[in-house]
mmCIF file of C-alpha atoms in Angstrom:
data_model
loop_
_atom_site.group_PDB
_atom_site.id
_atom_site.type_symbol
_atom_site.label_atom_id
_atom_site.label_comp_id
_atom_site.label_asym_id
_atom_site.label_seq_id
_atom_site.Cartn_x
_atom_site.Cartn_y
_atom_site.Cartn_z
ATOM 1 C CA MET A 1272 16.751 5.256 23.845
ATOM 2 C CA ILE A 1273 17.424 3.350 27.059
ATOM 3 C CA ARG A 1274 14.194 2.203 28.716
ATOM 4 C CA GLY A 1275 13.607 1.286 32.330
ATOM 5 C CA GLU A 1276 10.424 0.668 34.301
ATOM 6 C CA LYS A 1277 9.844 4.307 35.329
ATOM 7 C CA VAL A 1278 12.301 6.311 33.243
ATOM 8 C CA CYS A 1279 14.015 6.475 29.882
ATOM 9 C CA LEU A 1280 17.394 7.959 28.993
ATOM 10 C CA ARG A 1281 17.809 9.523 25.596
ATOM 11 C CA PRO A 1282 20.258 11.802 23.786
ATOM 12 C CA LEU A 1283 19.580 15.521 23.889
ATOM 13 C CA ARG A 1284 17.589 16.996 21.051
ATOM 14 C CA ARG A 1285 17.972 20.527 19.753
ATOM 15 C CA SER A 1286 14.495 21.221 21.169
ATOM 16 C CA ASP A 1287 15.800 20.393 24.680
ATOM 17 C CA LEU A 1288 18.412 23.152 24.618
ATOM 18 C CA ASP A 1289 16.036 26.067 25.215
ATOM 19 C CA PHE A 1290 14.477 24.200 28.104
ATOM 20 C CA LEU A 1291 17.874 23.396 29.640
ATOM 21 C CA HIS A 1292 19.095 26.974 29.178
ATOM 22 C CA THR A 1293 15.986 28.220 30.977
ATOM 23 C CA TYR A 1294 17.027 26.211 34.030
ATOM 24 C CA ALA A 1295 20.809 26.666 33.710
ATOM 25 C CA ASN A 1296 20.967 29.520 36.237
ATOM 26 C CA ASP A 1297 17.900 28.598 38.283
ATOM 27 C CA PRO A 1298 19.058 27.851 41.855
ATOM 28 C CA GLU A 1299 15.868 25.904 42.619
ATOM 29 C CA PHE A 1300 16.395 23.559 39.655
ATOM 30 C CA GLU A 1301 20.115 23.139 40.294
ATOM 31 C CA GLY A 1302 19.486 22.665 44.006
ATOM 32 C CA GLU A 1303 21.883 23.138 46.856
ATOM 33 C CA TYR A 1304 24.327 20.498 45.630
ATOM 34 C CA ASN A 1305 24.581 21.293 41.898
ATOM 35 C CA ASN A 1306 24.979 25.069 42.009
ATOM 36 C CA PHE A 1307 28.521 25.909 40.881
ATOM 37 C CA GLY A 1308 28.013 29.506 39.798
ATOM 38 C CA LEU A 1309 26.448 31.253 36.837
ATOM 39 C CA LYS A 1310 26.708 29.750 33.373
ATOM 40 C CA ARG A 1311 26.942 31.651 30.097
ATOM 41 C CA ASP A 1312 23.753 32.011 28.132
ATOM 42 C CA ARG A 1313 23.585 29.319 25.439
ATOM 43 C CA HIS A 1314 26.599 27.505 26.909
ATOM 44 C CA LEU A 1315 25.366 24.123 25.647
ATOM 45 C CA LEU A 1316 24.821 25.082 22.005
ATOM 46 C CA ALA A 1317 28.420 24.777 20.747
ATOM 47 C CA ALA A 1318 28.951 21.413 22.439
ATOM 48 C CA PHE A 1319 25.615 20.164 21.109
ATOM 49 C CA GLU A 1320 26.547 21.264 17.585
ATOM 50 C CA GLU A 1321 29.839 19.361 17.851
ATOM 51 C CA ASP A 1322 28.573 15.949 18.944
ATOM 52 C CA GLY A 1323 25.195 16.184 20.633
ATOM 53 C CA LEU A 1324 26.855 16.189 24.080
ATOM 54 C CA LEU A 1325 27.409 12.476 23.778
ATOM 55 C CA ASN A 1326 30.939 11.101 23.437
ATOM 56 C CA ALA A 1327 33.598 9.274 25.473
ATOM 57 C CA ARG A 1328 34.915 12.534 27.036
ATOM 58 C CA PHE A 1329 31.574 13.782 28.294
ATOM 59 C CA GLY A 1330 28.036 12.591 27.956
ATOM 60 C CA ASN A 1331 24.751 14.213 28.834
ATOM 61 C CA LEU A 1332 21.443 12.361 28.494
ATOM 62 C CA VAL A 1333 17.890 13.496 29.167
ATOM 63 C CA VAL A 1334 15.874 11.584 31.768
ATOM 64 C CA THR A 1335 12.206 11.276 30.775
ATOM 65 C CA THR A 1336 9.093 9.299 31.576
ATOM 66 C CA SER A 1337 7.973 6.716 29.023
ATOM 67 C CA ASP A 1338 5.784 9.407 27.382
ATOM 68 C CA ASP A 1339 8.808 11.750 27.060
ATOM 69 C CA GLN A 1340 7.995 14.067 29.993
ATOM 70 C CA PHE A 1341 11.237 15.828 31.020
ATOM 71 C CA LEU A 1342 12.496 14.785 34.456
ATOM 72 C CA GLY A 1343 16.113 15.973 34.352
ATOM 73 C CA THR A 1344 19.525 14.969 33.044
ATOM 74 C CA VAL A 1345 22.296 12.520 33.797
ATOM 75 C CA SER A 1346 25.917 13.009 32.790
ATOM 76 C CA TYR A 1347 29.221 11.180 32.798
ATOM 77 C CA HIS A 1348 32.891 11.923 32.320
ATOM 78 C CA PRO A 1349 36.060 9.817 32.501
ATOM 79 C CA GLN A 1350 38.070 9.595 35.707
ATOM 80 C CA ARG A 1351 41.593 8.357 35.151
ATOM 81 C CA TYR A 1352 43.563 6.271 37.592
ATOM 82 C CA GLY A 1353 47.051 5.910 36.190
ATOM 83 C CA PRO A 1354 47.489 4.874 32.544
ATOM 84 C CA GLU A 1355 44.894 5.337 29.822
ATOM 85 C CA ALA A 1356 43.581 1.801 30.329
ATOM 86 C CA SER A 1357 42.678 2.580 33.956
ATOM 87 C CA THR A 1358 39.607 4.667 33.266
ATOM 88 C CA ALA A 1359 36.384 4.778 35.252
ATOM 89 C CA TYR A 1360 33.351 6.931 34.571
ATOM 90 C CA ASN A 1361 32.033 9.409 37.113
ATOM 91 C CA ILE A 1362 28.298 10.074 36.838
ATOM 92 C CA GLY A 1363 25.974 12.830 38.010
ATOM 93 C CA ILE A 1364 22.281 13.654 37.980
ATOM 94 C CA SER A 1365 20.052 16.733 38.063
ATOM 95 C CA LEU A 1366 16.317 16.217 38.452
ATOM 96 C CA ALA A 1367 13.650 18.916 38.357
ATOM 97 C CA PRO A 1368 12.622 19.759 41.953
ATOM 98 C CA GLU A 1369 9.077 18.450 41.479
ATOM 99 C CA GLN A 1370 10.452 15.092 40.226
ATOM 100 C CA ARG A 1371 12.709 14.338 43.205
ATOM 101 C CA GLY A 1372 11.813 11.660 45.746
ATOM 102 C CA LYS A 1373 9.838 9.511 43.293
ATOM 103 C CA GLY A 1374 12.459 6.831 42.569
ATOM 104 C CA TYR A 1375 13.429 8.284 39.210
ATOM 105 C CA GLY A 1376 17.007 9.082 40.286
ATOM 106 C CA SER A 1377 17.975 5.582 41.370
ATOM 107 C CA GLU A 1378 16.623 4.006 38.198
ATOM 108 C CA ALA A 1379 18.226 6.652 35.964
ATOM 109 C CA GLN A 1380 21.642 6.172 37.591
ATOM 110 C CA LYS A 1381 21.355 2.385 37.412
ATOM 111 C CA LEU A 1382 20.441 2.605 33.704
ATOM 112 C CA LEU A 1383 23.340 4.983 33.063
ATOM 113 C CA ALA A 1384 25.850 2.699 34.815
ATOM 114 C CA ASP A 1385 24.556 -0.301 32.833
ATOM 115 C CA TYR A 1386 24.852 1.688 29.595
ATOM 116 C CA LEU A 1387 28.449 2.677 30.380
ATOM 117 C CA PHE A 1388 29.449 -0.923 31.162
ATOM 118 C CA LYS A 1389 27.917 -2.093 27.862
ATOM 119 C CA THR A 1390 29.485 0.710 25.830
ATOM 120 C CA TYR A 1391 33.010 1.179 27.205
ATOM 121 C CA PRO A 1392 35.773 -1.237 28.326
ATOM 122 C CA ILE A 1393 35.642 -0.095 31.955
ATOM 123 C CA MET A 1394 35.576 -1.924 35.269
ATOM 124 C CA ARG A 1395 34.189 0.898 37.426
ATOM 125 C CA VAL A 1396 31.470 3.560 37.484
ATOM 126 C CA GLU A 1397 31.578 6.012 40.358
ATOM 127 C CA ALA A 1398 29.674 8.940 41.795
ATOM 128 C CA THR A 1399 30.338 11.477 44.504
ATOM 129 C CA THR A 1400 27.879 13.493 46.514
ATOM 130 C CA ASP A 1401 28.039 15.970 49.359
ATOM 131 C CA ILE A 1402 28.298 14.308 52.752
ATOM 132 C CA THR A 1403 25.096 16.080 53.808
ATOM 133 C CA ASN A 1404 23.133 14.921 50.725
ATOM 134 C CA ILE A 1405 21.521 11.931 52.416
ATOM 135 C CA ALA A 1406 18.802 11.596 49.748
ATOM 136 C CA GLU A 1407 21.390 11.112 46.974
ATOM 137 C CA GLN A 1408 23.385 8.677 49.111
ATOM 138 C CA ARG A 1409 20.251 6.533 49.521
ATOM 139 C CA THR A 1410 19.528 6.882 45.797
ATOM 140 C CA LEU A 1411 22.987 5.630 44.836
ATOM 141 C CA GLU A 1412 22.688 2.676 47.226
ATOM 142 C CA LYS A 1413 19.285 1.772 45.705
ATOM 143 C CA ALA A 1414 20.970 1.919 42.273
ATOM 144 C CA GLY A 1415 23.490 -0.710 43.415
ATOM 145 C CA PHE A 1416 26.437 1.539 44.269
ATOM 146 C CA THR A 1417 28.676 0.855 47.276
ATOM 147 C CA ARG A 1418 29.870 3.566 49.625
ATOM 148 C CA GLU A 1419 33.671 3.612 49.632
ATOM 149 C CA GLY A 1420 34.619 6.522 51.836
ATOM 150 C CA VAL A 1421 34.822 10.254 52.390
ATOM 151 C CA LEU A 1422 36.873 12.660 50.288
ATOM 152 C CA ARG A 1423 37.674 15.386 52.791
ATOM 153 C CA LYS A 1424 37.202 18.993 51.629
ATOM 154 C CA ALA A 1425 37.178 17.840 47.984
ATOM 155 C CA GLN A 1426 34.648 20.235 46.462
ATOM 156 C CA TRP A 1427 34.494 24.035 46.405
ATOM 157 C CA ARG A 1428 30.884 25.173 46.264
ATOM 158 C CA SER A 1429 28.911 28.106 47.654
ATOM 159 C CA GLY A 1430 31.936 29.795 49.181
ATOM 160 C CA ASP A 1431 33.291 26.856 51.168
ATOM 161 C CA TRP A 1432 34.990 23.465 50.880
ATOM 162 C CA HIS A 1433 32.745 20.418 51.284
ATOM 163 C CA ASP A 1434 33.394 16.778 52.139
ATOM 164 C CA MET A 1435 32.189 14.335 49.503
ATOM 165 C CA VAL A 1436 31.132 10.690 49.785
ATOM 166 C CA LEU A 1437 32.502 8.367 47.090
ATOM 167 C CA TYR A 1438 30.366 5.549 45.706
ATOM 168 C CA SER A 1439 31.192 2.943 43.060
ATOM 169 C CA LYS A 1440 29.710 0.124 41.090
ATOM 170 C CA ILE A 1441 32.004 -2.545 39.641
ATOM 171 C CA ARG A 1442 31.277 -4.422 36.407
ATOM 172 C CA GLY A 1443 29.204 -7.502 37.267
ATOM 173 C CA GLU A 1444 27.695 -6.091 40.472
#
């Protein structure tokens, strides 16, 4: 378990899967910026059975309070820039609607970036968010990420192309 002041990150447990499946197709939980269409029922089970959704190709951790109250999830996946050695990790977050705006997101993303730097030989952790998602942009900046620029029409979501803002954190920052 990775502990911060307000939040903890921990691997998924089998008991989390039913809870996550309940919210998998809930537009309120996914929010405007994380809704990418319907997911199959029990879509997480096979991946959980394989490796607990925690490996170098894709990781998914639960965000909780110190007393294990579910707040949401964070995830990461590799982003390659050229050869195999030029790998960064791209991170994302989904918090329950009632848990947003409380500072949990910035701490969770900071803890995740720190974990990735300690675990993998990488120089860079990055995140993207919709250009209109001002709350997440502030959250990433509070977590120590630097705004790098705009990726024009980079993401297809909700029937249209959206501009994304790219943020990064470099090892040692």
